[in-house]
Amino acid sequence: MPSLTQLVALAANVGLTLAQTAVTVNVGSPLQQIDGFGVSQAFGRANEFKNLASGPRTQGLDYLFSTTTGAGLTIIRNRIGSGGSGDSILPTSPGSPSGTPSYVWDGVDAGQVWFSQSAMSYGVKTIYADAWSAPGFMKTNGDQGNGGWLCGVTGKTCSSGDWRQAYANFLVQYVKYYKQAGITITHLGFLNEPDWV
C-alpha cells in the first residue's frame, strides 16, 4: 500500500503535468464546423424561468445570451411535446391517420414561446424544435415513451394505419404556431434518442 508521502508526491506530479499541458488551436485547419452553442428550457423549465422575479430573470437571460456579460449562447432547443393534454398540440387521436386532427395551441408552450422571444431579443436566430417522440397513438407500442416505432415506417405496421404523413403534418403545425408568434423555427427534429422513445 502506498504511503501518504508517495500519494502526495503522485498528486503533485499529476497537478504539474496537467498545468504544463498545452493546447494548440489551428484555425487554418477546420475539422468540424460549429454553428454555435445553445440551451434548452424543456419540460416546463422555461415557465419556471419566466416566473422568476424581474431582476433574477433578466440576470439569468444575460448570463445565457449576452455577448458582453454572459455566455453569448446562439441556439435554442425547444421540445415538441407528445404526451397528451397540456403537453402536445394534438392531445387526442383523430381516430385514424386520415382523420381531421384537433390541434390545441395555448400560445405559451410551457414557457418556450416566451423563452424563444427573450433569446431572440439578444440576437439568437437559431431555434431548433425537436420532438422527443411521436404521440403514442401514432406508434407501434401505443406509448409516447418506452420504445416503439412510428406506424408505417419500413417493417413496422399498425392496425390503425400508416401515420407518417399525419406525423409530418403535426410537426409542420407546430412550426406554424411558432411562426404566428413571430418565431421562425430554423431547424426541426422529428425524434430524440430513437432507441428510447
JSON list of C-alpha atoms in Angstrom, two decimals:
[
{"chain": "A", "resi": 1, "resn": "MET", "atom": "CA", "xyz": [0.00, 0.00, 0.00]},
{"chain": "A", "resi": 2, "resn": "PRO", "atom": "CA", "xyz": [1.45, 3.44, -0.92]},
{"chain": "A", "resi": 3, "resn": "SER", "atom": "CA", "xyz": [2.42, 5.77, 1.90]},
{"chain": "A", "resi": 4, "resn": "LEU", "atom": "CA", "xyz": [0.91, 9.18, 2.41]},
{"chain": "A", "resi": 5, "resn": "THR", "atom": "CA", "xyz": [4.17, 10.75, 1.21]},
{"chain": "A", "resi": 6, "resn": "GLN", "atom": "CA", "xyz": [4.02, 8.75, -2.03]},
{"chain": "A", "resi": 7, "resn": "LEU", "atom": "CA", "xyz": [0.39, 9.77, -2.64]},
{"chain": "A", "resi": 8, "resn": "VAL", "atom": "CA", "xyz": [1.18, 13.45, -2.07]},
{"chain": "A", "resi": 9, "resn": "ALA", "atom": "CA", "xyz": [4.15, 13.21, -4.46]},
{"chain": "A", "resi": 10, "resn": "LEU", "atom": "CA", "xyz": [1.98, 11.50, -7.07]},
{"chain": "A", "resi": 11, "resn": "ALA", "atom": "CA", "xyz": [-0.74, 14.14, -6.73]},
{"chain": "A", "resi": 12, "resn": "ALA", "atom": "CA", "xyz": [1.83, 16.93, -7.07]},
{"chain": "A", "resi": 13, "resn": "ASN", "atom": "CA", "xyz": [3.27, 15.38, -10.24]},
{"chain": "A", "resi": 14, "resn": "VAL", "atom": "CA", "xyz": [-0.18, 14.90, -11.78]},
{"chain": "A", "resi": 15, "resn": "GLY", "atom": "CA", "xyz": [-1.03, 18.51, -11.00]},
{"chain": "A", "resi": 16, "resn": "LEU", "atom": "CA", "xyz": [2.26, 19.71, -12.51]},
{"chain": "A", "resi": 17, "resn": "THR", "atom": "CA", "xyz": [1.70, 17.59, -15.62]},
{"chain": "A", "resi": 18, "resn": "LEU", "atom": "CA", "xyz": [-1.80, 18.98, -16.10]},
{"chain": "A", "resi": 19, "resn": "ALA", "atom": "CA", "xyz": [-0.58, 22.55, -15.57]},
{"chain": "A", "resi": 20, "resn": "GLN", "atom": "CA", "xyz": [2.05, 22.06, -18.29]},
{"chain": "A", "resi": 21, "resn": "THR", "atom": "CA", "xyz": [-0.34, 20.61, -20.86]},
{"chain": "A", "resi": 22, "resn": "ALA", "atom": "CA", "xyz": [-0.52, 22.89, -23.89]},
{"chain": "A", "resi": 23, "resn": "VAL", "atom": "CA", "xyz": [-3.47, 23.13, -26.20]},
{"chain": "A", "resi": 24, "resn": "THR", "atom": "CA", "xyz": [-2.90, 24.38, -29.73]},
{"chain": "A", "resi": 25, "resn": "VAL", "atom": "CA", "xyz": [-5.72, 25.60, -31.89]},
{"chain": "A", "resi": 26, "resn": "ASN", "atom": "CA", "xyz": [-5.03, 25.77, -35.59]},
{"chain": "A", "resi": 27, "resn": "VAL", "atom": "CA", "xyz": [-7.87, 27.80, -37.11]},
{"chain": "A", "resi": 28, "resn": "GLY", "atom": "CA", "xyz": [-6.38, 27.21, -40.55]},
{"chain": "A", "resi": 29, "resn": "SER", "atom": "CA", "xyz": [-7.26, 23.51, -40.37]},
{"chain": "A", "resi": 30, "resn": "PRO", "atom": "CA", "xyz": [-11.00, 23.17, -39.66]},
{"chain": "A", "resi": 31, "resn": "LEU", "atom": "CA", "xyz": [-12.06, 19.65, -38.72]},
{"chain": "A", "resi": 32, "resn": "GLN", "atom": "CA", "xyz": [-15.64, 20.32, -37.67]},
{"chain": "A", "resi": 33, "resn": "GLN", "atom": "CA", "xyz": [-17.90, 23.29, -38.19]},
{"chain": "A", "resi": 34, "resn": "ILE", "atom": "CA", "xyz": [-19.56, 24.53, -35.02]},
{"chain": "A", "resi": 35, "resn": "ASP", "atom": "CA", "xyz": [-22.59, 26.68, -35.67]},
{"chain": "A", "resi": 36, "resn": "GLY", "atom": "CA", "xyz": [-22.98, 27.83, -32.09]},
{"chain": "A", "resi": 37, "resn": "PHE", "atom": "CA", "xyz": [-23.80, 26.74, -28.59]},
{"chain": "A", "resi": 38, "resn": "GLY", "atom": "CA", "xyz": [-27.21, 26.68, -27.02]},
{"chain": "A", "resi": 39, "resn": "VAL", "atom": "CA", "xyz": [-29.59, 25.83, -24.26]},
{"chain": "A", "resi": 40, "resn": "SER", "atom": "CA", "xyz": [-32.94, 24.14, -23.76]},
{"chain": "A", "resi": 41, "resn": "GLN", "atom": "CA", "xyz": [-35.59, 25.01, -21.22]},
{"chain": "A", "resi": 42, "resn": "ALA", "atom": "CA", "xyz": [-37.81, 22.00, -21.99]},
{"chain": "A", "resi": 43, "resn": "PHE", "atom": "CA", "xyz": [-40.12, 20.18, -19.60]},
{"chain": "A", "resi": 44, "resn": "GLY", "atom": "CA", "xyz": [-41.51, 23.35, -18.05]},
{"chain": "A", "resi": 45, "resn": "ARG", "atom": "CA", "xyz": [-38.16, 24.90, -17.13]},
{"chain": "A", "resi": 46, "resn": "ALA", "atom": "CA", "xyz": [-38.95, 27.89, -19.36]},
{"chain": "A", "resi": 47, "resn": "ASN", "atom": "CA", "xyz": [-42.08, 28.60, -17.30]},
{"chain": "A", "resi": 48, "resn": "GLU", "atom": "CA", "xyz": [-40.06, 28.40, -14.09]},
{"chain": "A", "resi": 49, "resn": "PHE", "atom": "CA", "xyz": [-37.56, 30.85, -15.60]},
{"chain": "A", "resi": 50, "resn": "LYS", "atom": "CA", "xyz": [-40.33, 33.17, -16.79]},
{"chain": "A", "resi": 51, "resn": "ASN", "atom": "CA", "xyz": [-41.93, 33.19, -13.32]},
{"chain": "A", "resi": 52, "resn": "LEU", "atom": "CA", "xyz": [-38.78, 34.42, -11.58]},
{"chain": "A", "resi": 53, "resn": "ALA", "atom": "CA", "xyz": [-38.76, 37.95, -10.20]},
{"chain": "A", "resi": 54, "resn": "SER", "atom": "CA", "xyz": [-37.72, 40.50, -12.81]},
{"chain": "A", "resi": 55, "resn": "GLY", "atom": "CA", "xyz": [-34.17, 41.04, -11.53]},
{"chain": "A", "resi": 56, "resn": "PRO", "atom": "CA", "xyz": [-33.06, 37.40, -11.38]},
{"chain": "A", "resi": 57, "resn": "ARG", "atom": "CA", "xyz": [-34.89, 36.63, -14.63]},
{"chain": "A", "resi": 58, "resn": "THR", "atom": "CA", "xyz": [-33.04, 39.39, -16.51]},
{"chain": "A", "resi": 59, "resn": "GLN", "atom": "CA", "xyz": [-29.74, 38.41, -14.90]},
{"chain": "A", "resi": 60, "resn": "GLY", "atom": "CA", "xyz": [-30.30, 34.79, -15.94]},
{"chain": "A", "resi": 61, "resn": "LEU", "atom": "CA", "xyz": [-31.06, 35.80, -19.53]},
{"chain": "A", "resi": 62, "resn": "ASP", "atom": "CA", "xyz": [-27.95, 38.00, -19.53]},
{"chain": "A", "resi": 63, "resn": "TYR", "atom": "CA", "xyz": [-25.84, 35.09, -18.27]},
{"chain": "A", "resi": 64, "resn": "LEU", "atom": "CA", "xyz": [-27.14, 32.89, -21.08]},
{"chain": "A", "resi": 65, "resn": "PHE", "atom": "CA", "xyz": [-27.34, 35.21, -24.07]},
{"chain": "A", "resi": 66, "resn": "SER", "atom": "CA", "xyz": [-25.39, 38.43, -23.55]},
{"chain": "A", "resi": 67, "resn": "THR", "atom": "CA", "xyz": [-22.21, 38.55, -25.60]},
{"chain": "A", "resi": 68, "resn": "THR", "atom": "CA", "xyz": [-20.64, 41.01, -23.15]},
{"chain": "A", "resi": 69, "resn": "THR", "atom": "CA", "xyz": [-21.68, 39.77, -19.69]},
{"chain": "A", "resi": 70, "resn": "GLY", "atom": "CA", "xyz": [-22.68, 36.18, -20.38]},
{"chain": "A", "resi": 71, "resn": "ALA", "atom": "CA", "xyz": [-22.08, 33.05, -22.40]},
{"chain": "A", "resi": 72, "resn": "GLY", "atom": "CA", "xyz": [-23.43, 34.51, -25.66]},
{"chain": "A", "resi": 73, "resn": "LEU", "atom": "CA", "xyz": [-25.38, 31.35, -26.49]},
{"chain": "A", "resi": 74, "resn": "THR", "atom": "CA", "xyz": [-26.80, 31.37, -30.02]},
{"chain": "A", "resi": 75, "resn": "ILE", "atom": "CA", "xyz": [-29.14, 28.37, -30.20]},
{"chain": "A", "resi": 76, "resn": "ILE", "atom": "CA", "xyz": [-32.43, 27.48, -28.50]},
{"chain": "A", "resi": 77, "resn": "ARG", "atom": "CA", "xyz": [-33.65, 23.89, -28.46]},
{"chain": "A", "resi": 78, "resn": "ASN", "atom": "CA", "xyz": [-37.36, 23.56, -27.80]},
{"chain": "A", "resi": 79, "resn": "ARG", "atom": "CA", "xyz": [-39.19, 20.34, -27.05]},
{"chain": "A", "resi": 80, "resn": "ILE", "atom": "CA", "xyz": [-42.21, 19.41, -29.16]},
{"chain": "A", "resi": 81, "resn": "GLY", "atom": "CA", "xyz": [-44.49, 17.69, -26.66]},
{"chain": "A", "resi": 82, "resn": "SER", "atom": "CA", "xyz": [-46.20, 14.41, -27.47]},
{"chain": "A", "resi": 83, "resn": "GLY", "atom": "CA", "xyz": [-47.72, 13.39, -24.18]},
{"chain": "A", "resi": 84, "resn": "GLY", "atom": "CA", "xyz": [-51.38, 14.29, -24.38]},
{"chain": "A", "resi": 85, "resn": "SER", "atom": "CA", "xyz": [-53.37, 17.09, -22.81]},
{"chain": "A", "resi": 86, "resn": "GLY", "atom": "CA", "xyz": [-51.27, 20.04, -21.72]},
{"chain": "A", "resi": 87, "resn": "ASP", "atom": "CA", "xyz": [-48.14, 18.63, -23.35]},
{"chain": "A", "resi": 88, "resn": "SER", "atom": "CA", "xyz": [-48.99, 18.20, -27.01]},
{"chain": "A", "resi": 89, "resn": "ILE", "atom": "CA", "xyz": [-50.66, 20.26, -29.72]},
{"chain": "A", "resi": 90, "resn": "LEU", "atom": "CA", "xyz": [-52.51, 17.04, -30.62]},
{"chain": "A", "resi": 91, "resn": "PRO", "atom": "CA", "xyz": [-53.58, 15.64, -27.25]},
{"chain": "A", "resi": 92, "resn": "THR", "atom": "CA", "xyz": [-56.06, 13.12, -28.65]},
{"chain": "A", "resi": 93, "resn": "SER", "atom": "CA", "xyz": [-56.05, 10.83, -31.63]},
{"chain": "A", "resi": 94, "resn": "PRO", "atom": "CA", "xyz": [-58.08, 11.91, -34.64]},
{"chain": "A", "resi": 95, "resn": "GLY", "atom": "CA", "xyz": [-59.10, 8.24, -34.85]},
{"chain": "A", "resi": 96, "resn": "SER", "atom": "CA", "xyz": [-57.08, 7.38, -37.92]},
{"chain": "A", "resi": 97, "resn": "PRO", "atom": "CA", "xyz": [-54.15, 8.74, -39.92]},
{"chain": "A", "resi": 98, "resn": "SER", "atom": "CA", "xyz": [-56.56, 10.43, -42.33]},
{"chain": "A", "resi": 99, "resn": "GLY", "atom": "CA", "xyz": [-58.84, 11.77, -39.59]},
{"chain": "A", "resi": 100, "resn": "THR", "atom": "CA", "xyz": [-59.10, 15.51, -39.00]},
{"chain": "A", "resi": 101, "resn": "PRO", "atom": "CA", "xyz": [-56.74, 16.48, -36.18]},
{"chain": "A", "resi": 102, "resn": "SER", "atom": "CA", "xyz": [-57.97, 18.72, -33.37]},
{"chain": "A", "resi": 103, "resn": "TYR", "atom": "CA", "xyz": [-54.87, 20.76, -32.67]},
{"chain": "A", "resi": 104, "resn": "VAL", "atom": "CA", "xyz": [-54.70, 22.74, -29.43]},
{"chain": "A", "resi": 105, "resn": "TRP", "atom": "CA", "xyz": [-52.38, 25.71, -29.02]},
{"chain": "A", "resi": 106, "resn": "ASP", "atom": "CA", "xyz": [-52.11, 27.79, -25.86]},
{"chain": "A", "resi": 107, "resn": "GLY", "atom": "CA", "xyz": [-49.58, 30.27, -27.28]},
{"chain": "A", "resi": 108, "resn": "VAL", "atom": "CA", "xyz": [-47.27, 29.52, -24.34]},
{"chain": "A", "resi": 109, "resn": "ASP", "atom": "CA", "xyz": [-45.90, 26.01, -24.97]},
{"chain": "A", "resi": 110, "resn": "ALA", "atom": "CA", "xyz": [-44.76, 25.52, -21.38]},
{"chain": "A", "resi": 111, "resn": "GLY", "atom": "CA", "xyz": [-42.97, 28.89, -21.48]},
{"chain": "A", "resi": 112, "resn": "GLN", "atom": "CA", "xyz": [-40.89, 28.04, -24.54]},
{"chain": "A", "resi": 113, "resn": "VAL", "atom": "CA", "xyz": [-42.54, 30.80, -26.63]},
{"chain": "A", "resi": 114, "resn": "TRP", "atom": "CA", "xyz": [-41.51, 33.42, -24.06]},
{"chain": "A", "resi": 115, "resn": "PHE", "atom": "CA", "xyz": [-38.03, 31.91, -23.74]},
{"chain": "A", "resi": 116, "resn": "SER", "atom": "CA", "xyz": [-37.54, 31.90, -27.52]},
{"chain": "A", "resi": 117, "resn": "GLN", "atom": "CA", "xyz": [-38.73, 35.50, -27.84]},
{"chain": "A", "resi": 118, "resn": "SER", "atom": "CA", "xyz": [-36.45, 36.54, -24.97]},
{"chain": "A", "resi": 119, "resn": "ALA", "atom": "CA", "xyz": [-33.47, 34.83, -26.59]},
{"chain": "A", "resi": 120, "resn": "MET", "atom": "CA", "xyz": [-34.28, 36.47, -29.92]},
{"chain": "A", "resi": 121, "resn": "SER", "atom": "CA", "xyz": [-34.16, 39.88, -28.22]},
{"chain": "A", "resi": 122, "resn": "TYR", "atom": "CA", "xyz": [-30.46, 39.11, -27.56]},
{"chain": "A", "resi": 123, "resn": "GLY", "atom": "CA", "xyz": [-29.88, 38.23, -31.21]},
{"chain": "A", "resi": 124, "resn": "VAL", "atom": "CA", "xyz": [-30.47, 34.46, -31.15]},
{"chain": "A", "resi": 125, "resn": "LYS", "atom": "CA", "xyz": [-31.58, 33.37, -34.62]},
{"chain": "A", "resi": 126, "resn": "THR", "atom": "CA", "xyz": [-31.32, 29.57, -34.44]},
{"chain": "A", "resi": 127, "resn": "ILE", "atom": "CA", "xyz": [-34.39, 27.96, -32.94]},
{"chain": "A", "resi": 128, "resn": "TYR", "atom": "CA", "xyz": [-34.34, 24.18, -33.06]},
{"chain": "A", "resi": 129, "resn": "ALA", "atom": "CA", "xyz": [-37.63, 22.40, -32.33]},
{"chain": "A", "resi": 130, "resn": "ASP", "atom": "CA", "xyz": [-37.20, 18.73, -31.53]},
{"chain": "A", "resi": 131, "resn": "ALA", "atom": "CA", "xyz": [-39.87, 16.13, -30.96]},
{"chain": "A", "resi": 132, "resn": "TRP", "atom": "CA", "xyz": [-38.98, 13.66, -28.25]},
{"chain": "A", "resi": 133, "resn": "SER", "atom": "CA", "xyz": [-41.42, 11.22, -29.84]},
{"chain": "A", "resi": 134, "resn": "ALA", "atom": "CA", "xyz": [-44.49, 10.94, -31.98]},
{"chain": "A", "resi": 135, "resn": "PRO", "atom": "CA", "xyz": [-47.72, 10.88, -29.97]},
{"chain": "A", "resi": 136, "resn": "GLY", "atom": "CA", "xyz": [-48.37, 7.41, -28.60]},
{"chain": "A", "resi": 137, "resn": "PHE", "atom": "CA", "xyz": [-51.40, 6.80, -30.79]},
{"chain": "A", "resi": 138, "resn": "MET", "atom": "CA", "xyz": [-49.11, 7.07, -33.84]},
{"chain": "A", "resi": 139, "resn": "LYS", "atom": "CA", "xyz": [-46.68, 4.41, -32.60]},
{"chain": "A", "resi": 140, "resn": "THR", "atom": "CA", "xyz": [-46.49, 0.63, -32.60]},
{"chain": "A", "resi": 141, "resn": "ASN", "atom": "CA", "xyz": [-46.44, 0.44, -28.80]},
{"chain": "A", "resi": 142, "resn": "GLY", "atom": "CA", "xyz": [-49.23, 2.99, -28.27]},
{"chain": "A", "resi": 143, "resn": "ASP", "atom": "CA", "xyz": [-46.99, 4.98, -25.91]},
{"chain": "A", "resi": 144, "resn": "GLN", "atom": "CA", "xyz": [-45.00, 8.19, -26.42]},
{"chain": "A", "resi": 145, "resn": "GLY", "atom": "CA", "xyz": [-42.13, 6.61, -24.47]},
{"chain": "A", "resi": 146, "resn": "ASN", "atom": "CA", "xyz": [-40.77, 3.13, -23.94]},
{"chain": "A", "resi": 147, "resn": "GLY", "atom": "CA", "xyz": [-39.59, 2.48, -27.47]},
{"chain": "A", "resi": 148, "resn": "GLY", "atom": "CA", "xyz": [-41.96, 1.68, -30.29]},
{"chain": "A", "resi": 149, "resn": "TRP", "atom": "CA", "xyz": [-41.88, 2.81, -33.89]},
{"chain": "A", "resi": 150, "resn": "LEU", "atom": "CA", "xyz": [-43.86, 5.29, -35.93]},
{"chain": "A", "resi": 151, "resn": "CYS", "atom": "CA", "xyz": [-46.61, 3.27, -37.62]},
{"chain": "A", "resi": 152, "resn": "GLY", "atom": "CA", "xyz": [-45.78, 2.91, -41.30]},
{"chain": "A", "resi": 153, "resn": "VAL", "atom": "CA", "xyz": [-42.00, 3.12, -41.25]},
{"chain": "A", "resi": 154, "resn": "THR", "atom": "CA", "xyz": [-40.27, 0.29, -43.08]},
{"chain": "A", "resi": 155, "resn": "GLY", "atom": "CA", "xyz": [-41.15, -3.02, -41.48]},
{"chain": "A", "resi": 156, "resn": "LYS", "atom": "CA", "xyz": [-43.50, -1.55, -38.86]},
{"chain": "A", "resi": 157, "resn": "THR", "atom": "CA", "xyz": [-47.26, -1.68, -39.30]},
{"chain": "A", "resi": 158, "resn": "CYS", "atom": "CA", "xyz": [-50.21, -0.90, -37.08]},
{"chain": "A", "resi": 159, "resn": "SER", "atom": "CA", "xyz": [-53.84, -1.88, -37.34]},
{"chain": "A", "resi": 160, "resn": "SER", "atom": "CA", "xyz": [-54.67, 1.85, -37.20]},
{"chain": "A", "resi": 161, "resn": "GLY", "atom": "CA", "xyz": [-52.71, 2.51, -40.41]},
{"chain": "A", "resi": 162, "resn": "ASP", "atom": "CA", "xyz": [-49.71, 4.47, -41.64]},
{"chain": "A", "resi": 163, "resn": "TRP", "atom": "CA", "xyz": [-49.18, 7.60, -39.52]},
{"chain": "A", "resi": 164, "resn": "ARG", "atom": "CA", "xyz": [-46.12, 9.01, -41.29]},
{"chain": "A", "resi": 165, "resn": "GLN", "atom": "CA", "xyz": [-47.93, 11.83, -43.12]},
{"chain": "A", "resi": 166, "resn": "ALA", "atom": "CA", "xyz": [-50.07, 12.66, -40.10]},
{"chain": "A", "resi": 167, "resn": "TYR", "atom": "CA", "xyz": [-46.90, 12.95, -38.01]},
{"chain": "A", "resi": 168, "resn": "ALA", "atom": "CA", "xyz": [-45.27, 15.21, -40.61]},
{"chain": "A", "resi": 169, "resn": "ASN", "atom": "CA", "xyz": [-48.41, 17.38, -40.57]},
{"chain": "A", "resi": 170, "resn": "PHE", "atom": "CA", "xyz": [-48.24, 17.51, -36.75]},
{"chain": "A", "resi": 171, "resn": "LEU", "atom": "CA", "xyz": [-44.65, 18.79, -36.89]},
{"chain": "A", "resi": 172, "resn": "VAL", "atom": "CA", "xyz": [-45.47, 21.36, -39.57]},
{"chain": "A", "resi": 173, "resn": "GLN", "atom": "CA", "xyz": [-48.41, 22.64, -37.50]},
{"chain": "A", "resi": 174, "resn": "TYR", "atom": "CA", "xyz": [-46.09, 23.16, -34.53]},
{"chain": "A", "resi": 175, "resn": "VAL", "atom": "CA", "xyz": [-43.78, 25.25, -36.71]},
{"chain": "A", "resi": 176, "resn": "LYS", "atom": "CA", "xyz": [-46.77, 27.27, -37.97]},
{"chain": "A", "resi": 177, "resn": "TYR", "atom": "CA", "xyz": [-47.89, 28.07, -34.42]},
{"chain": "A", "resi": 178, "resn": "TYR", "atom": "CA", "xyz": [-44.44, 29.46, -33.63]},
{"chain": "A", "resi": 179, "resn": "LYS", "atom": "CA", "xyz": [-44.45, 31.48, -36.85]},
{"chain": "A", "resi": 180, "resn": "GLN", "atom": "CA", "xyz": [-47.75, 33.06, -35.74]},
{"chain": "A", "resi": 181, "resn": "ALA", "atom": "CA", "xyz": [-45.94, 34.13, -32.54]},
{"chain": "A", "resi": 182, "resn": "GLY", "atom": "CA", "xyz": [-43.19, 35.79, -34.60]},
{"chain": "A", "resi": 183, "resn": "ILE", "atom": "CA", "xyz": [-40.69, 32.98, -34.08]},
{"chain": "A", "resi": 184, "resn": "THR", "atom": "CA", "xyz": [-39.07, 31.23, -37.03]},
{"chain": "A", "resi": 185, "resn": "ILE", "atom": "CA", "xyz": [-38.17, 27.62, -36.32]},
{"chain": "A", "resi": 186, "resn": "THR", "atom": "CA", "xyz": [-34.93, 27.22, -38.25]},
{"chain": "A", "resi": 187, "resn": "HIS", "atom": "CA", "xyz": [-34.32, 23.54, -37.53]},
{"chain": "A", "resi": 188, "resn": "LEU", "atom": "CA", "xyz": [-36.82, 20.74, -36.97]},
{"chain": "A", "resi": 189, "resn": "GLY", "atom": "CA", "xyz": [-36.09, 17.32, -35.48]},
{"chain": "A", "resi": 190, "resn": "PHE", "atom": "CA", "xyz": [-38.60, 14.50, -35.70]},
{"chain": "A", "resi": 191, "resn": "LEU", "atom": "CA", "xyz": [-37.20, 12.35, -32.89]},
{"chain": "A", "resi": 192, "resn": "ASN", "atom": "CA", "xyz": [-34.87, 12.35, -29.93]},
{"chain": "A", "resi": 193, "resn": "GLU", "atom": "CA", "xyz": [-32.96, 9.34, -28.62]},
{"chain": "A", "resi": 194, "resn": "PRO", "atom": "CA", "xyz": [-34.66, 6.93, -31.03]},
{"chain": "A", "resi": 195, "resn": "ASP", "atom": "CA", "xyz": [-33.58, 3.86, -29.11]},
{"chain": "A", "resi": 196, "resn": "TRP", "atom": "CA", "xyz": [-35.51, 5.02, -26.05]},
{"chain": "A", "resi": 197, "resn": "VAL", "atom": "CA", "xyz": [-38.70, 6.59, -27.37]}
]
